[in-house]
Structures are given as structure tokens and as C-alpha cells.
């Protein structure tokens, strides 16, 4: 009888956590175990995984408000990323440095995110039922439009503009001297020569995650969840469905702007032009791998999904390279990342059914 209870408890645990996540988690654990045997430093690998988690977690968190309101997965995340890029470049144009540069980048990015998010929300309210398809085109077209604007906008900082013409922003701009590693270095814990915990990024993500969790438990947040669960019932209860949906899109766009700023300060570069083109896909895949569906997502889904996705993406190329003694890291990374994206989007289709 006790054995049956144990088996039942194990089955319940597997079902609640999800067999796919257990398999991916075990594969990631296997990579960490295999790493020392093929000459990969475990401290460096773990440090890289933690860094990539911190870099990407806020952009994955940006998916939560739109999923809760029934707008689906935010394939239009590049719109928020563009707001963040505008904030970051304006902060550098004004020559702010250090933590003040990062704070001003957030301040400059916020009005762009609110305006773009509001317009994006109005558009999605016109195409209820086809949000994800429209969002994809919004993301792609906005990136293409900004390829023109990055050349035309009147930036003049010599560290940002093309040297031979003195106008038009470069494809890649270094954040060194501005807000490079302002979060990575904040209260960072150096455990070994190879392992450093970027505490600042975790704290920043934790504050935002706590704010989203608290918001979803307010009256407005509950209304947002109701709109996503049953818009007809929500409308009958006196909730302004379109307004709530627009609010969720604005929140998601703003979190996307913050997410790219966190990514930039850790990565060390601002990538313009076609840089944001495919950045929505890893974020969408991470939250789906974490256990979210197109109409339900939690902070736990964000944390688990981001860690698994970025862990596999970090560990697989380095371990495989060391095993076959050939530099195929980029090829392996493309195969693994696109494979996980394909798996995650297949899960999304199953969830819809």
C-alpha cells in the first residue's frame, strides 16, 4: 500500500512538473556531469549559464502580461526591444555614465515603450483571435523600419556614429564607459576564479518578477486574468476588455525594453538594425518550455524555462566541441536553439487544441 502511495506521488510530481521539463533538466544535468570529463571547466560553464539566465529572464518575463490577458505569446517583442534601444542610445548620446547611464536608459525607454505598446495594443484589439500572427509581422516590420531610422536620427556621439560620415548609428555599439556590467558587478559574488554569481541581475529580475506577481493579485490583475480566461464573462462583469488588453500589451512592451537593456549591459554591446529581428523566438520558446501555455503563465514558468533553455544553449556546444575536438560551436548552437524553438512551438499548438 505504501509503495502504491509512493508511485502515485511520483506520478503526480512528474505530471505537475511535466515530463518534457524533466527530460530536458536531466539532459542538462548530464551535460554538467560530462563537462569535467571532456575538459570543460564546470565553474566557467555554470557562470556562463547564470549570466545568460540573468541576461534573458526579463525578456521572458515580458510574455506573462499578454498571456494572462488572452493576447497570446508576444511575437511583437521587437517593438519593446526597439524602445529599449532608443533609451540606451539616447542615454549614451547624453553622455551619462555608470549606474546613472542605465537608470537614464530606462527613463528614456519608458515613454517610447508606453506609446509603442499603446499603439500595438490598439492594433491587437482590432484582430482578436489572430494576435500572434499579426504580432509577428508587427515585430518584423518595426525592425525593418528602424533600419532606416537608425541612419536618419540625429545622433552625434562619436562613439556611436559611423566615423567616415559622422552620421547614422553603427551596427554594433559598445556600452563600455557607459552602463557596461552595472548590474553584473552590483553585489556580485566571486566563488572561484571561474565562477561568479551576477547578483545584481538576479535582484533586478526578482524585483520585476515580484512586481508582476503582486500586480496579478490586484483588482486590475485579476480582471486581466478574467479577460484572458473568458472575455465574454469579463465583459458581462463590467470589465473594459479592450482597455485591460491594451494595458497588458503596454506592460509587456515596457518589460521588453527593460529586458534588452539588461541584456546589453551584460553582453557589452548594443546591436542595432537587424539585431532584434529574431529575439522574440528564444523568449517565446523559453516560457513554453517552462510549462506555460498560450493562456496561462506563471513566474515559475519564466524561471524554469529560461534556465533550461539558456543552460542547454550554453552547455551543448562547449561539451560537444570538446568531445569531437572540432570547433562547431555555432553550428551546434543553431541546431540546438532552433530545435528547442521548434519543440516549444509544437507544444503551443498542442495547448491550443
Short mmCIF file of C-alpha atoms in Angstrom, two decimals:
data_model
loop_
_atom_site.label_atom_id
_atom_site.label_comp_id
_atom_site.label_asym_id
_atom_site.label_seq_id
_atom_site.Cartn_x
_atom_site.Cartn_y
_atom_site.Cartn_z
CA UNK A 1 0.00 0.00 0.00
CA UNK A 2 2.86 2.36 0.90
CA UNK A 3 4.57 1.52 -2.39
CA UNK A 4 1.39 2.45 -4.28
CA UNK A 5 1.30 5.80 -2.45
CA UNK A 6 4.93 6.45 -3.36
CA UNK A 7 4.31 5.56 -7.03
CA UNK A 8 1.19 7.73 -7.04
CA UNK A 9 3.09 10.64 -5.50
CA UNK A 10 5.90 10.27 -8.07
CA UNK A 11 3.40 10.15 -10.94
CA UNK A 12 1.66 13.25 -9.60
CA UNK A 13 5.01 15.08 -9.26
CA UNK A 14 6.01 14.12 -12.81
CA UNK A 15 2.64 15.22 -14.17
CA UNK A 16 2.68 18.54 -12.30
CA UNK A 17 6.25 19.44 -13.29
CA UNK A 18 5.92 17.99 -16.77
CA UNK A 19 7.77 15.08 -18.36
CA UNK A 20 9.38 17.24 -21.10
CA UNK A 21 10.92 19.56 -18.48
CA UNK A 22 12.20 16.58 -16.50
CA UNK A 23 13.83 15.13 -19.65
CA UNK A 24 15.40 18.49 -20.59
CA UNK A 25 16.53 19.01 -16.99
CA UNK A 26 18.13 15.55 -16.84
CA UNK A 27 19.87 16.18 -20.17
CA UNK A 28 21.24 19.49 -18.81
CA UNK A 29 22.40 17.72 -15.64
CA UNK A 30 24.09 15.07 -17.80
CA UNK A 31 25.94 17.80 -19.70
CA UNK A 32 27.19 19.32 -16.43
CA UNK A 33 28.33 15.87 -15.23
CA UNK A 34 30.07 15.13 -18.54
CA UNK A 35 31.76 18.54 -18.76
CA UNK A 36 34.79 17.85 -16.49
CA UNK A 37 35.48 14.52 -18.24
CA UNK A 38 35.87 16.21 -21.64
CA UNK A 39 37.97 19.11 -20.35
CA UNK A 40 35.26 21.75 -19.91
CA UNK A 41 35.60 23.84 -16.74
CA UNK A 42 32.43 23.34 -14.71
CA UNK A 43 32.80 26.71 -12.95
CA UNK A 44 33.04 28.62 -16.22
CA UNK A 45 30.08 26.72 -17.67
CA UNK A 46 27.89 27.36 -14.62
CA UNK A 47 28.92 31.03 -14.57
CA UNK A 48 28.02 31.39 -18.27
CA UNK A 49 24.65 29.70 -17.67
CA UNK A 50 23.83 32.02 -14.75
CA UNK A 51 24.88 35.05 -16.80
CA UNK A 52 22.73 34.03 -19.76
CA UNK A 53 19.80 33.40 -17.41
CA UNK A 54 20.10 36.91 -15.97
CA UNK A 55 20.51 38.44 -19.44
CA UNK A 56 17.36 36.87 -20.86
CA UNK A 57 14.99 36.40 -17.90
CA UNK A 58 13.34 39.85 -18.11
CA UNK A 59 12.53 39.40 -21.82
CA UNK A 60 10.90 36.05 -20.98
CA UNK A 61 9.00 37.73 -18.13
CA UNK A 62 7.61 40.18 -20.72
CA UNK A 63 5.47 37.31 -22.08
CA UNK A 64 3.43 36.96 -18.86
CA UNK A 65 1.07 40.01 -19.01
CA UNK A 66 -0.05 39.37 -22.60
CA UNK A 67 -0.60 35.66 -21.97
CA UNK A 68 -2.74 36.49 -18.93
CA UNK A 69 -4.93 38.91 -20.89
CA UNK A 70 -5.54 36.43 -23.70
CA UNK A 71 -3.38 38.27 -26.26
CA UNK A 72 -1.22 35.17 -26.64
CA UNK A 73 2.54 34.94 -26.96
CA UNK A 74 4.23 38.27 -27.64
CA UNK A 75 5.88 37.70 -31.01
CA UNK A 76 5.93 41.51 -31.29
CA UNK A 77 8.62 41.70 -28.58
CA UNK A 78 11.00 43.52 -31.01
CA UNK A 79 8.74 46.57 -30.57
CA UNK A 80 9.67 46.69 -26.87
CA UNK A 81 13.30 45.96 -27.73
CA UNK A 82 13.31 48.97 -30.09
CA UNK A 83 12.05 51.16 -27.22
CA UNK A 84 14.94 49.86 -25.10
CA UNK A 85 17.44 50.51 -27.90
CA UNK A 86 16.18 54.09 -28.22
CA UNK A 87 16.53 54.54 -24.45
CA UNK A 88 20.05 53.09 -24.41
CA UNK A 89 21.31 55.15 -27.36
CA UNK A 90 19.75 58.38 -26.02
CA UNK A 91 21.42 57.79 -22.64
CA UNK A 92 24.78 57.39 -24.40
CA UNK A 93 24.08 60.43 -26.61
CA UNK A 94 23.64 62.48 -23.42
CA UNK A 95 26.94 61.06 -22.07
CA UNK A 96 25.57 59.60 -18.84
CA UNK A 97 27.97 57.09 -17.32
CA UNK A 98 27.86 54.22 -14.81
CA UNK A 99 24.63 53.35 -12.98
CA UNK A 100 23.16 56.75 -13.92
CA UNK A 101 23.52 55.79 -17.59
CA UNK A 102 21.49 52.61 -17.03
CA UNK A 103 18.85 54.46 -14.97
CA UNK A 104 18.52 57.16 -17.65
CA UNK A 105 18.28 54.50 -20.37
CA UNK A 106 15.26 53.05 -18.52
CA UNK A 107 13.81 56.55 -18.10
CA UNK A 108 14.24 57.40 -21.80
CA UNK A 109 12.93 53.99 -22.92
CA UNK A 110 9.73 54.14 -20.83
CA UNK A 111 7.76 56.76 -22.84
CA UNK A 112 8.71 55.03 -26.11
CA UNK A 113 7.56 51.70 -24.68
CA UNK A 114 4.26 53.18 -23.46
CA UNK A 115 3.50 54.89 -26.80
CA UNK A 116 4.52 51.92 -28.96
CA UNK A 117 2.77 49.48 -26.60
CA UNK A 118 -0.45 51.52 -26.68
CA UNK A 119 -0.49 51.58 -30.49
CA UNK A 120 0.39 47.88 -30.61
CA UNK A 121 -2.43 47.13 -28.14
CA UNK A 122 -4.94 49.09 -30.22
CA UNK A 123 -3.96 47.05 -33.26
CA UNK A 124 -4.31 43.72 -31.42
CA UNK A 125 -7.76 44.73 -30.20
CA UNK A 126 -8.82 45.00 -33.87
CA UNK A 127 -7.63 41.48 -34.72
CA UNK A 128 -8.86 39.37 -31.80
CA UNK A 129 -8.13 35.72 -32.45
CA UNK A 130 -5.19 36.36 -34.76
CA UNK A 131 -2.93 38.24 -32.34
CA UNK A 132 0.14 36.06 -32.66
CA UNK A 133 0.23 36.18 -36.45
CA UNK A 134 -0.23 39.97 -36.51
CA UNK A 135 2.31 40.38 -33.68
CA UNK A 136 4.93 38.54 -35.74
CA UNK A 137 4.51 40.97 -38.63
CA UNK A 138 4.50 43.96 -36.25
CA UNK A 139 7.82 42.80 -34.82
CA UNK A 140 9.44 42.16 -38.19
CA UNK A 141 8.17 45.35 -39.86
CA UNK A 142 9.17 47.56 -36.91
CA UNK A 143 12.73 46.22 -37.05
CA UNK A 144 12.88 46.88 -40.82
CA UNK A 145 11.50 50.42 -40.36
CA UNK A 146 14.09 51.18 -37.66
CA UNK A 147 16.88 50.10 -40.04
CA UNK A 148 16.06 53.32 -41.90
CA UNK A 149 15.63 55.42 -38.75
CA UNK A 150 18.97 54.43 -37.21
CA UNK A 151 20.61 56.08 -40.23
CA UNK A 152 18.41 59.19 -40.20
CA UNK A 153 18.07 60.04 -36.49
CA UNK A 154 20.34 62.98 -35.49
CA UNK A 155 22.78 61.19 -33.18
CA UNK A 156 26.22 62.79 -32.90
CA UNK A 157 28.15 60.91 -30.19
CA UNK A 158 31.43 59.90 -31.93
CA UNK A 159 31.44 56.52 -30.16
CA UNK A 160 28.10 55.68 -31.80
CA UNK A 161 28.04 57.16 -35.31
CA UNK A 162 29.81 55.97 -38.45
CA UNK A 163 33.30 57.51 -38.48
CA UNK A 164 33.55 58.33 -42.16
CA UNK A 165 30.27 60.25 -42.39
CA UNK A 166 29.70 61.47 -38.84
CA UNK A 167 26.05 60.47 -39.03
CA UNK A 168 24.00 57.29 -38.78
CA UNK A 169 24.47 54.79 -35.96
CA UNK A 170 26.89 51.89 -36.22
CA UNK A 171 25.64 48.33 -36.40
CA UNK A 172 27.25 47.46 -33.07
CA UNK A 173 27.95 49.99 -30.30
CA UNK A 174 30.00 49.18 -27.20
CA UNK A 175 28.50 50.02 -23.79
CA UNK A 176 31.97 50.30 -22.25
CA UNK A 177 32.30 53.57 -20.37
CA UNK A 178 28.52 53.86 -20.09
CA UNK A 179 26.46 51.09 -18.44
CA UNK A 180 28.63 48.03 -19.07
CA UNK A 181 28.12 45.42 -16.28
CA UNK A 182 26.36 47.85 -13.92
CA UNK A 183 24.07 45.00 -12.81
CA UNK A 184 26.57 42.16 -13.24
CA UNK A 185 29.04 43.82 -10.89
CA UNK A 186 26.49 45.01 -8.31
CA UNK A 187 26.94 42.82 -5.20
CA UNK A 188 28.45 40.08 -7.42
CA UNK A 189 29.76 37.03 -5.55
CA UNK A 190 33.06 35.54 -6.76
CA UNK A 191 33.09 31.94 -5.54
CA UNK A 192 36.12 30.76 -7.55
CA UNK A 193 38.39 32.12 -10.28
CA UNK A 194 35.92 30.79 -12.85
CA UNK A 195 32.56 31.08 -11.06
CA UNK A 196 30.94 34.45 -10.40
CA UNK A 197 27.28 34.97 -9.48
CA UNK A 198 25.82 38.13 -11.11
CA UNK A 199 23.72 39.03 -8.08
CA UNK A 200 22.65 42.42 -9.44
CA UNK A 201 20.89 40.89 -12.45
CA UNK A 202 19.08 38.40 -10.22
CA UNK A 203 17.95 41.17 -7.86
CA UNK A 204 16.70 43.31 -10.77
CA UNK A 205 14.79 40.36 -12.24
CA UNK A 206 13.47 39.43 -8.77
CA UNK A 207 12.09 42.94 -8.22
CA UNK A 208 10.32 42.93 -11.60
CA UNK A 209 9.01 39.38 -11.12
CA UNK A 210 7.69 40.27 -7.65
CA UNK A 211 6.04 43.40 -9.08
CA UNK A 212 4.30 41.37 -11.83
CA UNK A 213 3.22 38.70 -9.32
CA UNK A 214 1.84 41.39 -6.98
CA UNK A 215 0.08 43.17 -9.86
CA UNK A 216 -1.64 39.97 -10.99
CA UNK A 217 -3.09 39.67 -7.47
CA UNK A 218 -4.58 43.17 -7.52
CA UNK A 219 -8.09 44.01 -8.71
CA UNK A 220 -6.78 45.08 -12.14
CA UNK A 221 -4.57 41.99 -12.38
CA UNK A 222 -7.49 39.72 -11.53
CA UNK A 223 -9.54 41.49 -14.21
CA UNK A 224 -6.69 40.85 -16.67
CA UNK A 225 -6.72 37.13 -15.86
CA UNK A 226 -10.52 37.09 -16.21
CA UNK A 227 -10.27 38.70 -19.65
CA UNK A 228 -7.79 36.05 -20.73
CA UNK A 229 -9.86 33.18 -19.33
CA UNK A 230 -13.33 34.24 -20.51
CA UNK A 231 -13.68 37.64 -22.24
CA UNK A 232 -17.48 37.27 -22.57
CA UNK A 233 -17.90 36.73 -18.83
CA UNK A 234 -15.42 39.55 -18.12
CA UNK A 235 -17.40 41.96 -20.32
CA UNK A 236 -20.64 40.90 -18.60
CA UNK A 237 -18.96 41.67 -15.25
CA UNK A 238 -18.37 45.25 -16.31
CA UNK A 239 -14.69 44.92 -17.25
CA UNK A 240 -13.47 47.03 -20.17
CA UNK A 241 -11.85 44.19 -22.13
CA UNK A 242 -10.05 46.34 -24.70
CA UNK A 243 -8.57 48.62 -22.05
CA UNK A 244 -7.28 45.68 -20.00
CA UNK A 245 -5.77 44.04 -23.09
CA UNK A 246 -4.06 47.31 -24.06
CA UNK A 247 -2.64 47.64 -20.53
CA UNK A 248 -1.17 44.14 -20.76
CA UNK A 249 0.47 44.95 -24.11
CA UNK A 250 1.95 48.19 -22.72
CA UNK A 251 3.34 46.27 -19.72
CA UNK A 252 4.80 43.58 -21.97
CA UNK A 253 6.39 46.17 -24.27
CA UNK A 254 7.90 48.04 -21.30
CA UNK A 255 9.33 44.81 -19.85
CA UNK A 256 10.79 44.02 -23.28
CA UNK A 257 12.52 47.43 -23.26
CA UNK A 258 13.96 46.77 -19.80
CA UNK A 259 14.94 43.26 -20.85
CA UNK A 260 17.10 44.41 -23.76
CA UNK A 261 18.83 46.99 -21.51
CA UNK A 262 19.70 44.23 -19.03
CA UNK A 263 20.93 42.12 -21.95
CA UNK A 264 23.08 44.96 -23.32
CA UNK A 265 24.76 45.84 -20.03
CA UNK A 266 25.82 42.21 -19.62
CA UNK A 267 26.66 41.47 -23.27
CA UNK A 268 28.64 44.69 -23.63
CA UNK A 269 27.20 45.83 -26.96
CA UNK A 270 24.09 47.43 -28.41
CA UNK A 271 23.09 45.59 -31.58
CA UNK A 272 21.03 47.72 -33.95
CA UNK A 273 19.49 47.26 -37.40
CA UNK A 274 18.59 43.54 -37.81
CA UNK A 275 19.83 42.63 -34.30
CA UNK A 276 16.36 42.41 -32.65
CA UNK A 277 14.77 40.58 -35.62
CA UNK A 278 14.60 37.08 -34.10
CA UNK A 279 14.87 37.93 -30.40
CA UNK A 280 11.21 37.11 -29.69
CA UNK A 281 11.62 33.42 -30.61
CA UNK A 282 14.01 32.41 -27.77
CA UNK A 283 11.83 34.26 -25.22
CA UNK A 284 8.64 32.58 -26.50
CA UNK A 285 10.34 29.18 -26.52
CA UNK A 286 11.75 29.59 -23.01
CA UNK A 287 8.38 30.31 -21.40
CA UNK A 288 6.72 27.43 -23.30
CA UNK A 289 9.49 25.04 -22.27
CA UNK A 290 8.98 26.29 -18.71
CA UNK A 291 5.41 24.92 -18.79
CA UNK A 292 3.31 27.90 -19.89
CA UNK A 293 0.51 27.63 -22.44
CA UNK A 294 -0.98 30.30 -24.71
CA UNK A 295 -3.44 31.33 -21.98
CA UNK A 296 -1.66 30.59 -18.71
CA UNK A 297 1.82 31.53 -17.45
CA UNK A 298 3.46 31.94 -14.05
CA UNK A 299 6.71 33.37 -12.72
CA UNK A 300 7.85 29.79 -12.10
CA UNK A 301 7.39 29.03 -15.81
CA UNK A 302 9.64 32.00 -16.59
CA UNK A 303 12.41 30.92 -14.20
CA UNK A 304 12.39 27.20 -15.09
CA UNK A 305 12.07 27.80 -18.84
CA UNK A 306 14.80 30.43 -19.02
CA UNK A 307 17.25 28.32 -17.02
CA UNK A 308 16.61 25.17 -19.07
CA UNK A 309 16.71 26.95 -22.44
CA UNK A 310 19.84 29.00 -21.70
CA UNK A 311 21.52 26.11 -19.90
CA UNK A 312 21.14 23.77 -22.86
CA UNK A 313 22.19 26.55 -25.25
CA UNK A 314 25.33 27.24 -23.20
CA UNK A 315 26.42 23.72 -22.34
CA UNK A 316 25.71 21.73 -25.52
CA UNK A 317 28.18 23.49 -27.87
CA UNK A 318 31.07 23.52 -25.36
CA UNK A 319 30.65 19.86 -24.35
CA UNK A 320 30.15 18.68 -27.94
CA UNK A 321 33.17 20.67 -29.17
CA UNK A 322 35.37 19.10 -26.52
CA UNK A 323 34.08 15.63 -27.33
CA UNK A 324 34.64 15.78 -31.10
CA UNK A 325 37.66 18.14 -30.94
CA UNK A 326 36.28 20.37 -33.67
CA UNK A 327 35.07 23.95 -33.46
CA UNK A 328 31.42 23.53 -34.44
CA UNK A 329 30.02 25.65 -31.62
CA UNK A 330 28.00 28.00 -33.81
CA UNK A 331 26.54 25.17 -35.90
CA UNK A 332 25.61 23.18 -32.78
CA UNK A 333 24.15 26.29 -31.13
CA UNK A 334 21.93 26.98 -34.17
CA UNK A 335 20.76 23.35 -34.31
CA UNK A 336 20.02 23.20 -30.57
CA UNK A 337 18.34 26.61 -30.31
CA UNK A 338 16.15 26.11 -33.38
CA UNK A 339 15.35 22.56 -32.25
CA UNK A 340 14.13 23.85 -28.88
CA UNK A 341 12.16 26.63 -30.58
CA UNK A 342 10.51 24.06 -32.87
CA UNK A 343 9.69 21.82 -29.89
CA UNK A 344 8.27 24.75 -27.90
CA UNK A 345 6.06 25.96 -30.75
CA UNK A 346 4.81 22.40 -31.28
CA UNK A 347 3.81 22.38 -27.61
CA UNK A 348 1.97 25.65 -28.20
CA UNK A 349 -0.07 24.09 -30.98
CA UNK A 350 -0.95 21.14 -28.76
CA UNK A 351 -2.01 23.53 -25.99
CA UNK A 352 -4.39 25.32 -28.34
CA UNK A 353 -6.17 22.11 -29.22
#
